[in-house]
CSV table of C-alpha atoms and ligand atoms in Angstrom, one decimal:
chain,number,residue,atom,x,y,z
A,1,UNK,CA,90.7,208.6,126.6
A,2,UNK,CA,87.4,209.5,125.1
A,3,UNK,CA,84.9,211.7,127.1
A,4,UNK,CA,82.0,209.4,128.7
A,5,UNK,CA,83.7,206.3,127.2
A,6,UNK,CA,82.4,202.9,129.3
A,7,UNK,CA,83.6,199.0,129.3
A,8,UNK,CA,82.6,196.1,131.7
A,9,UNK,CA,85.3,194.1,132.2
A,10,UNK,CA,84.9,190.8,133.0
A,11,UNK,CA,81.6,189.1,130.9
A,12,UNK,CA,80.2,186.7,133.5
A,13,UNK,CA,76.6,186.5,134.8
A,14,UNK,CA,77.4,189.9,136.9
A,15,UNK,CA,79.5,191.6,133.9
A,16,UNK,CA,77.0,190.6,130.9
A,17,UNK,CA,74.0,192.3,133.0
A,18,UNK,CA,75.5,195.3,133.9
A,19,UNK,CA,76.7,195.5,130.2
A,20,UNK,CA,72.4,195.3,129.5
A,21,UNK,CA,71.8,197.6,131.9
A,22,UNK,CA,73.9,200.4,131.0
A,23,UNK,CA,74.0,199.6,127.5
A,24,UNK,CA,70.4,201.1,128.1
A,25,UNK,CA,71.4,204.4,127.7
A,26,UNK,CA,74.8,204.6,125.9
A,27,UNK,CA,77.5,202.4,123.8
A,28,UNK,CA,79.4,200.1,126.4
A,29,UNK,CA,82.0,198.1,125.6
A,30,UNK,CA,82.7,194.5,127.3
A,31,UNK,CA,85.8,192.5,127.5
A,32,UNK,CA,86.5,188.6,129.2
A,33,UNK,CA,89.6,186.6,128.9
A,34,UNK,CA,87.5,184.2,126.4
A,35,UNK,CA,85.6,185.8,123.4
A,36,UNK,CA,82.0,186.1,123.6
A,37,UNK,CA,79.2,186.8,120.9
A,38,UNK,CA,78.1,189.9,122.4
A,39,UNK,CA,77.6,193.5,120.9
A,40,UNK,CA,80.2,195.9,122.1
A,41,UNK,CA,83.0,192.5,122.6
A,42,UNK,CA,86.1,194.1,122.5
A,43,UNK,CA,89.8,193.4,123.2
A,44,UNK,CA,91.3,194.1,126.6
A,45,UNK,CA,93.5,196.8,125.5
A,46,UNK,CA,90.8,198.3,123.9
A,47,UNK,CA,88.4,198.3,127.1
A,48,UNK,CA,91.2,199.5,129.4
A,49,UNK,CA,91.2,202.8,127.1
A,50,UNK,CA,87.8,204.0,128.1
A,51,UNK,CA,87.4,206.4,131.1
A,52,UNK,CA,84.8,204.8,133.0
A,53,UNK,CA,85.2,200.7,133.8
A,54,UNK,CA,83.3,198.6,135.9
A,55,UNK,CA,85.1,195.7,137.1
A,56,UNK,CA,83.2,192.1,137.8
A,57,UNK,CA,85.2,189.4,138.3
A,58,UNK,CA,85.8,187.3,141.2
A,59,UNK,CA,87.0,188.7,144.1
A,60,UNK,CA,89.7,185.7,144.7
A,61,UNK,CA,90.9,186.9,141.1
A,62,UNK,CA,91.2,190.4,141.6
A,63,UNK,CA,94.8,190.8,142.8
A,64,UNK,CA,96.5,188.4,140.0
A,65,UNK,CA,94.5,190.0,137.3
A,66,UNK,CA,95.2,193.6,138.6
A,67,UNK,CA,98.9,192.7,138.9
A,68,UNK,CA,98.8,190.8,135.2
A,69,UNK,CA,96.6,193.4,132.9
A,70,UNK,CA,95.5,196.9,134.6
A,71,UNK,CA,97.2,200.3,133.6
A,72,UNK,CA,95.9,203.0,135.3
A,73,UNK,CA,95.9,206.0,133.3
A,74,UNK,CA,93.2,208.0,135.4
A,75,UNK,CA,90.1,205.4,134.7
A,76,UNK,CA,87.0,206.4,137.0
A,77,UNK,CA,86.3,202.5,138.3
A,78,UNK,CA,83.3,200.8,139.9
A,79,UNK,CA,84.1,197.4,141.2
A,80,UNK,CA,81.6,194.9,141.3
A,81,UNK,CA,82.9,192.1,142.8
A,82,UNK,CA,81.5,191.1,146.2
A,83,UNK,CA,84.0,188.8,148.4
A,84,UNK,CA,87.3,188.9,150.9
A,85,UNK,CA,90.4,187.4,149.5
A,86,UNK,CA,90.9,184.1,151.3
A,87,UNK,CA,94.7,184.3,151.1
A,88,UNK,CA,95.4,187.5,153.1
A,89,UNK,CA,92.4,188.2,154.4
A,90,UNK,CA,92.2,191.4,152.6
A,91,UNK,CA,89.1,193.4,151.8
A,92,UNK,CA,88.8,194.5,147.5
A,93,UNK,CA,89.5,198.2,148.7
A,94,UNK,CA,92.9,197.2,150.6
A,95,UNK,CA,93.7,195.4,147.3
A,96,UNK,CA,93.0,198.0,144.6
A,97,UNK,CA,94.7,200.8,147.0
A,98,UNK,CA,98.0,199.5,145.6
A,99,UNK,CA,96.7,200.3,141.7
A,100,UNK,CA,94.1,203.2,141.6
A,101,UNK,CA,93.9,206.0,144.2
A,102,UNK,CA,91.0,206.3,146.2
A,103,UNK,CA,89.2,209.4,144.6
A,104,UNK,CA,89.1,207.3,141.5
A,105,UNK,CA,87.2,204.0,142.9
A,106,UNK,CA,83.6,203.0,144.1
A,107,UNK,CA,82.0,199.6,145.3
A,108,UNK,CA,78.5,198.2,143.9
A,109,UNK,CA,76.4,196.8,146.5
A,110,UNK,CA,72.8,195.8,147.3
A,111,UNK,CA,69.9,193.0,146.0
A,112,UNK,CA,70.3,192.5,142.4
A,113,UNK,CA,70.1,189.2,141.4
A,114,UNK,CA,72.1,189.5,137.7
A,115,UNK,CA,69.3,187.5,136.2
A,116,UNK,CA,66.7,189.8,137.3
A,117,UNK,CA,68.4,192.8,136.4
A,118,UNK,CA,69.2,191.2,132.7
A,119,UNK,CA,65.4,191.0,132.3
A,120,UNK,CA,64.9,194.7,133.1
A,121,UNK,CA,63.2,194.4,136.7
A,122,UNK,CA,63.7,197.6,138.9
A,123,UNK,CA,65.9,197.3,141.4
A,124,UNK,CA,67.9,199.7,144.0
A,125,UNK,CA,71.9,199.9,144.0
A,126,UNK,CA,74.2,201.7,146.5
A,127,UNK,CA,77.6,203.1,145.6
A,128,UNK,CA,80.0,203.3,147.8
A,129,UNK,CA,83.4,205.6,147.7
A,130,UNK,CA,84.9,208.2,149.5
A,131,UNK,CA,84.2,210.6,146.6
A,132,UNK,CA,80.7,211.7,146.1
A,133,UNK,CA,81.4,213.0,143.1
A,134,UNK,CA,82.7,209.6,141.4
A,135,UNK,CA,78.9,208.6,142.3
A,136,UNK,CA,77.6,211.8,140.4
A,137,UNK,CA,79.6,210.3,137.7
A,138,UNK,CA,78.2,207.0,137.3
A,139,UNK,CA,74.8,207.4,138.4
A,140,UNK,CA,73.9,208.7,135.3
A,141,UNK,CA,75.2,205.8,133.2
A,142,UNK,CA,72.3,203.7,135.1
A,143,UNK,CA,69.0,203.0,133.2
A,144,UNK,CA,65.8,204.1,134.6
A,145,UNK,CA,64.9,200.8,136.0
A,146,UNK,CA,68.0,201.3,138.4
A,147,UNK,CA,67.6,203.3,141.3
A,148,UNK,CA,71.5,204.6,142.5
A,149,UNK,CA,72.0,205.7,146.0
A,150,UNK,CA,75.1,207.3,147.0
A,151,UNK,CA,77.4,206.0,150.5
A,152,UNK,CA,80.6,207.3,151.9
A,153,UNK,CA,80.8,203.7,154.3
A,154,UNK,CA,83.4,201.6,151.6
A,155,UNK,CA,84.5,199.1,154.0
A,156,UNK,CA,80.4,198.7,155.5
A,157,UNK,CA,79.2,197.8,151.8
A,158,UNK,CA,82.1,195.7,151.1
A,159,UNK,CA,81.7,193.9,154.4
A,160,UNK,CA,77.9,193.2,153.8
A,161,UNK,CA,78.1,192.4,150.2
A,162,UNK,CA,80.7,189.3,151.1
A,163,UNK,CA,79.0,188.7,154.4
A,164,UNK,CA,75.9,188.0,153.0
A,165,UNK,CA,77.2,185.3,150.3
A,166,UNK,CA,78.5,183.1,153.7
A,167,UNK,CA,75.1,183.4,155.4
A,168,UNK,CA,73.3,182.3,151.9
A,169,UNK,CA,75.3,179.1,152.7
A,170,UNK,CA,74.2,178.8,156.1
A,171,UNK,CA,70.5,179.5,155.0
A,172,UNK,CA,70.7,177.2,151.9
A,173,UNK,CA,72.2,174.5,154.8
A,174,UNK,CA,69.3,175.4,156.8
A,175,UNK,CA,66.8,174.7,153.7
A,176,UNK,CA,68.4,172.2,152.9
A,177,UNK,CA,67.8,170.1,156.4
A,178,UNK,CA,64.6,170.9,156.8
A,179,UNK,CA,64.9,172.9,159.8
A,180,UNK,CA,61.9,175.3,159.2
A,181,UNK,CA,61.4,179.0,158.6
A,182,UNK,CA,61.5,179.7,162.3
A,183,UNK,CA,65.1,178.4,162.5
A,184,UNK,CA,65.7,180.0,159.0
A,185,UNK,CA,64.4,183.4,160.5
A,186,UNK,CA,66.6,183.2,163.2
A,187,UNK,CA,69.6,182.6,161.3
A,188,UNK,CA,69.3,185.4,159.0
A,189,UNK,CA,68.5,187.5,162.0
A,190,UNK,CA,71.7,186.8,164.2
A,191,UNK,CA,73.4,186.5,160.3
A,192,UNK,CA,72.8,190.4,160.6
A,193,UNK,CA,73.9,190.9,164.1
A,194,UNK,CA,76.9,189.1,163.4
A,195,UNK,CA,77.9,190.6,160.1
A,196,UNK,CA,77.2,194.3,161.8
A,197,UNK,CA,79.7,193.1,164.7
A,198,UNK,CA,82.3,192.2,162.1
A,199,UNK,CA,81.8,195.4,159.9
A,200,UNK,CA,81.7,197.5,163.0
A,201,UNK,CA,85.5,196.0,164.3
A,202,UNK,CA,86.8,197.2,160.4
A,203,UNK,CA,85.3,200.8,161.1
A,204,UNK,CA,82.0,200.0,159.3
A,205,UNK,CA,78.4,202.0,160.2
A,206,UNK,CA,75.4,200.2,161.8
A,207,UNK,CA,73.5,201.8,159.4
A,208,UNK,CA,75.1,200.3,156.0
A,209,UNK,CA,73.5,196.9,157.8
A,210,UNK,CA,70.1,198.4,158.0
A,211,UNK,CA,69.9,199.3,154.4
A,212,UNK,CA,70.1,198.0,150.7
A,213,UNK,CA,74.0,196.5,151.1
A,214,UNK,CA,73.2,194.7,154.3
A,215,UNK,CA,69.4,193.4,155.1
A,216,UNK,CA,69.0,194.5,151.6
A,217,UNK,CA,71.3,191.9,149.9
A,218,UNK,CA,71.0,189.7,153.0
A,219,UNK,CA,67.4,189.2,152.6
A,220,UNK,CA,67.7,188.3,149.0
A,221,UNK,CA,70.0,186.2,148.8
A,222,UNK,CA,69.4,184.0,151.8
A,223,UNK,CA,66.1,183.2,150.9
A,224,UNK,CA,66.5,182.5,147.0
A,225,UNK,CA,67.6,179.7,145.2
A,226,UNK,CA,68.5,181.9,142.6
A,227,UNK,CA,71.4,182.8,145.3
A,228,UNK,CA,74.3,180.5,144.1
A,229,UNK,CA,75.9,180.6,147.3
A,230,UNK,CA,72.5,179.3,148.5
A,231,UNK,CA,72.2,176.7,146.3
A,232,UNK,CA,76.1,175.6,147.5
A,233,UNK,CA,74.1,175.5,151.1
A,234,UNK,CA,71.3,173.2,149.8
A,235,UNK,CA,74.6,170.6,148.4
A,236,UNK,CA,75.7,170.6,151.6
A,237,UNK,CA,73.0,169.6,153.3
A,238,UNK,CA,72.4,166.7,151.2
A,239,UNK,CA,76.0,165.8,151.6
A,240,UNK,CA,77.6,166.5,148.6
A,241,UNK,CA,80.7,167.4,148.4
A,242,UNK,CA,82.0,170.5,147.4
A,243,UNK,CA,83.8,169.4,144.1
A,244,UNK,CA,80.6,168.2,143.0
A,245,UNK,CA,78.7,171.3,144.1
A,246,UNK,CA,81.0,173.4,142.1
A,247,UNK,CA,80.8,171.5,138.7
A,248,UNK,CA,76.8,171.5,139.2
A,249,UNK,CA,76.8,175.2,139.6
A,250,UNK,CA,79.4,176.2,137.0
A,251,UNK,CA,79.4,179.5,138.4
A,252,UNK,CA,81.4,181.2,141.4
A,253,UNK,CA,80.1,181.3,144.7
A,254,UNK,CA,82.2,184.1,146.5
A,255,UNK,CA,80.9,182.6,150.1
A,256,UNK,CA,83.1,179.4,149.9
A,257,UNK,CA,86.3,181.7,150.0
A,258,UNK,CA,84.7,184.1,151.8
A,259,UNK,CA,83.8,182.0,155.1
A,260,UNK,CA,87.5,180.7,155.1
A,261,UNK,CA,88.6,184.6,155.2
A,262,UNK,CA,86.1,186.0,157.6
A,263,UNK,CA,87.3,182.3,159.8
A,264,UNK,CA,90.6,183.6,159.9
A,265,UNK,CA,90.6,187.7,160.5
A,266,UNK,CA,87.7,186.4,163.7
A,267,UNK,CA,89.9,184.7,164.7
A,268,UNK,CA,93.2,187.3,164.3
A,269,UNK,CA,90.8,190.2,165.7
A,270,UNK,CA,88.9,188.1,168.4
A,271,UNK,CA,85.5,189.2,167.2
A,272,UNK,CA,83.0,186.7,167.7
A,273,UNK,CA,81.5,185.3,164.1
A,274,UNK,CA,79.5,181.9,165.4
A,275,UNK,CA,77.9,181.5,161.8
A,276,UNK,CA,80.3,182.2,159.3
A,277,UNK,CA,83.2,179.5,161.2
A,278,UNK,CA,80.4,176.6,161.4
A,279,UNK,CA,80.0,177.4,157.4
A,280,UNK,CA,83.8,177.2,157.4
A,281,UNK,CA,83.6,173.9,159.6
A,282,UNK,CA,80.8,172.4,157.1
A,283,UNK,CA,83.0,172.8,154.0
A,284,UNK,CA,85.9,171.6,155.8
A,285,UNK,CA,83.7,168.5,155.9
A,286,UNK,CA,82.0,168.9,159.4
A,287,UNK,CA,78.5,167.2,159.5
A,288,UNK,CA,75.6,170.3,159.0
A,289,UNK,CA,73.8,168.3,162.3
A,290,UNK,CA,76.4,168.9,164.4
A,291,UNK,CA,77.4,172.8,163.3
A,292,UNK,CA,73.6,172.9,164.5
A,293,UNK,CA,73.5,171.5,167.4
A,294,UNK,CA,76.7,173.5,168.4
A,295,UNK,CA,75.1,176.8,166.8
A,296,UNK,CA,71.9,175.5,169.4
A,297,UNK,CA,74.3,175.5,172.5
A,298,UNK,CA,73.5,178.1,175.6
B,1,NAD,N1,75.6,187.1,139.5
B,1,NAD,C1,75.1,188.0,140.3
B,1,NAD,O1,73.9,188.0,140.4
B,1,NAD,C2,76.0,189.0,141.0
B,1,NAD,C3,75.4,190.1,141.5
B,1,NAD,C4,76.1,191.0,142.2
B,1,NAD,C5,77.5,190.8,142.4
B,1,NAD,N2,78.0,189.7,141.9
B,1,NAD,C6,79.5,189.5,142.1
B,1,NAD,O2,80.2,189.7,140.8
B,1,NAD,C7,81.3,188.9,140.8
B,1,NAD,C8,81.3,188.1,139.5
B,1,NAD,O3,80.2,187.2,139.6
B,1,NAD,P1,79.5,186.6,138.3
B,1,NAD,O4,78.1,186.3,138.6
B,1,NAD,O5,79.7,187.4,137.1
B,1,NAD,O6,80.3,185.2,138.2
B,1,NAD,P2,80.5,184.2,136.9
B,1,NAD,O7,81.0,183.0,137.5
B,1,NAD,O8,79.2,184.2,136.1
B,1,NAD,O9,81.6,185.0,136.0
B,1,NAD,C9,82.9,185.3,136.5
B,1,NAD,C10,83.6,186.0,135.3
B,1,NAD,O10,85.0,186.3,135.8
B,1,NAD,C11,85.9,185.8,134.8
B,1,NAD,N3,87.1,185.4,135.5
B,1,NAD,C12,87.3,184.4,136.3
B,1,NAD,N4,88.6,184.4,136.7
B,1,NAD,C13,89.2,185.4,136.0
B,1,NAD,C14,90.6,185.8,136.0
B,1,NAD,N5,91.5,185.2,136.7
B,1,NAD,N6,90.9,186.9,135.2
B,1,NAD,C15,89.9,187.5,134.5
B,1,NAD,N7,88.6,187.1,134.5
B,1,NAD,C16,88.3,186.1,135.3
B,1,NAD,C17,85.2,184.6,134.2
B,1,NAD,O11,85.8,184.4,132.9
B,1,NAD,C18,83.8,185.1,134.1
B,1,NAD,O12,83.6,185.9,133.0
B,1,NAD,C19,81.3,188.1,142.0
B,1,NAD,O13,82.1,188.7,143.0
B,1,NAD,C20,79.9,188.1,142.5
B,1,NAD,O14,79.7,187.9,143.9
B,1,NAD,C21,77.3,188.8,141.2
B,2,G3P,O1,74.1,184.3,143.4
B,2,G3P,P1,74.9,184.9,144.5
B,2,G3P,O2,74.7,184.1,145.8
B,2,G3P,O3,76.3,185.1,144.1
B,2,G3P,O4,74.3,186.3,144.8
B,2,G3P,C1,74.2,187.3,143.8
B,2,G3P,C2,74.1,188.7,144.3
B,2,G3P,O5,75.2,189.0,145.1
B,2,G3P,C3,72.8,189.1,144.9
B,2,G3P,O6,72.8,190.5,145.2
């Protein structure tokens, strides 16, 4: 394993502009299940040799492909991935405990819209692992348009980051009806509480909600329709359905899964998540008027 040797893995939107990003400052190799025309493409094998990997595929995907390619042989990873696995309701930390010890693994997480950051635009990232010293590691890989800041709270950034794709949904609903930006305001807001309330059952900090991971990424990407998962929210409200949505948008929207998940552990735990099961309820095919009207009740 070579000293300071990097690969993305995984050459989506997320993958290709991280690859930009660090490729600032050093060689970094990407790989993807399909080849691509970019510089640096190399196999699998070949990317799982390096000692530093960052990981971006989806989080629905994770296990399988874990269980399918990985070898650890020591690899420092960041995974970048931002989602709950629908199936058993299982946070990306839960799921890469079985593969890669815990000194050996951070989360991304914070506002960075992968289109933005493939243009170069400054931006602000938090990494989050229980070693400090994994973040000394990879901080310096960043360019200098990426701002790194280091947190210990794992399961508050993970929360957050797939927290806040299920309220883009409800917010891109909320566009999409016409509701106003009072309502939209609103929404976001209790969004917040709600998310913290979740997080905090799962041993997260209030303050991972107050920063970059949670109103951070919240903010962003409920109020963008660069946000896919806020684009699936405008669909819904002009009642599309969600095979349709999916083809149009070509790309994954982690907060389709991730409201089914977050449905089910609420309702396992008994914490209360009003927003996240009417988004359920909508792409179960419930009408967007009357998750509102129930959302309205005293
Ligand atoms: N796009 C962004 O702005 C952004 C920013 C931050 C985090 N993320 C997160 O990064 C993750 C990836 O998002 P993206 O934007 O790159 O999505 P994308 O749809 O653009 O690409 C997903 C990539 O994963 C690969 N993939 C899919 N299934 C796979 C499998 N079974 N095995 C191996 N590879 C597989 C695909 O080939 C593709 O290269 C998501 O969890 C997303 O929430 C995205
Ligand atoms: O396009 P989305 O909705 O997947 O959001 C992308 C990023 O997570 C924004 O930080």
């Amino acid at each position: 394993m070579k000293n300071n040797s990097i690969a993305v893995i995984g050459a989506g939107k997320w993958g290709q502009a991280l690859h930009f990003a660090l490729s600032q400052k050093q060689k970094v190799l990407i790989t993807s299940r399909t080849k691509k025309e970019i510089e640096n493409f190399v196999d699998l094998k070949t990317a799982l040799e390096c000692k530093y990997l960052i990981i971006a595929i989806p989080a629905q995907e994770i296990r399988n492909w874990l269980k399918e390619n990985f070898v650890f042989n020591g690899q420092k990873i960041l995974v970048a991935s931002k989602g709950i696995e629908a199936s058993s309701g299982k946070f990306l930390n839960e799921i890469y405990a079985d593969f890669v010890p815990k000194k050996n693994i951070g989360f991304i997480s914070g506002p960075s819209f992968a289109t933005e950051v493939k243009q170069g635009l400054p931006c602000a990232l938090v990494i989050n692992s229980s070693s400090e010293k994994l973040f000394e590691q990879f901080s310096p890989f960043f360019p200098n348009f990426i701002k790194t800041y280091y947190s210990s709270d794992v399961i508050g950034a993970e929360v957050a980051g797939a927290y806040k794709n299920v309220l883009a949904i409800a917010s891109g609903i909320c566009e999409g009806l016409n509701l106003g930006k009072n309502a939209q305001a609103s929404l976001i807001a209790r969004g917040l509480v709600e998310m913290e309330r979740f997080g905090k059952f799962f041993g997260a900090k209030k303050s991972t909600f107050l920063g970059l991971s949670g109103a951070g990424d919240l903010f962003l990407t409920a109020n963008s329709t660069m946000s896919r998962n806020y684009r699936v929210g405008l669909g819904l409200a002009s009642n599309k359905n969600i095979e349709d949505i999916l083809k149009e948008l070509g790309e994954v929207a982690e907060g389709i899964k991730t409201a089914e998940a977050i449905y089910n552990l609420s309702l396992q735990h008994n914490v209360y998540t009003p927003i996240a099961n009417e988004v359920k309820h909508i792409l179960d095919g419930k009408n967007p008027k009357d998750s509102l009207k129930d959302l309205l009740k005293h």
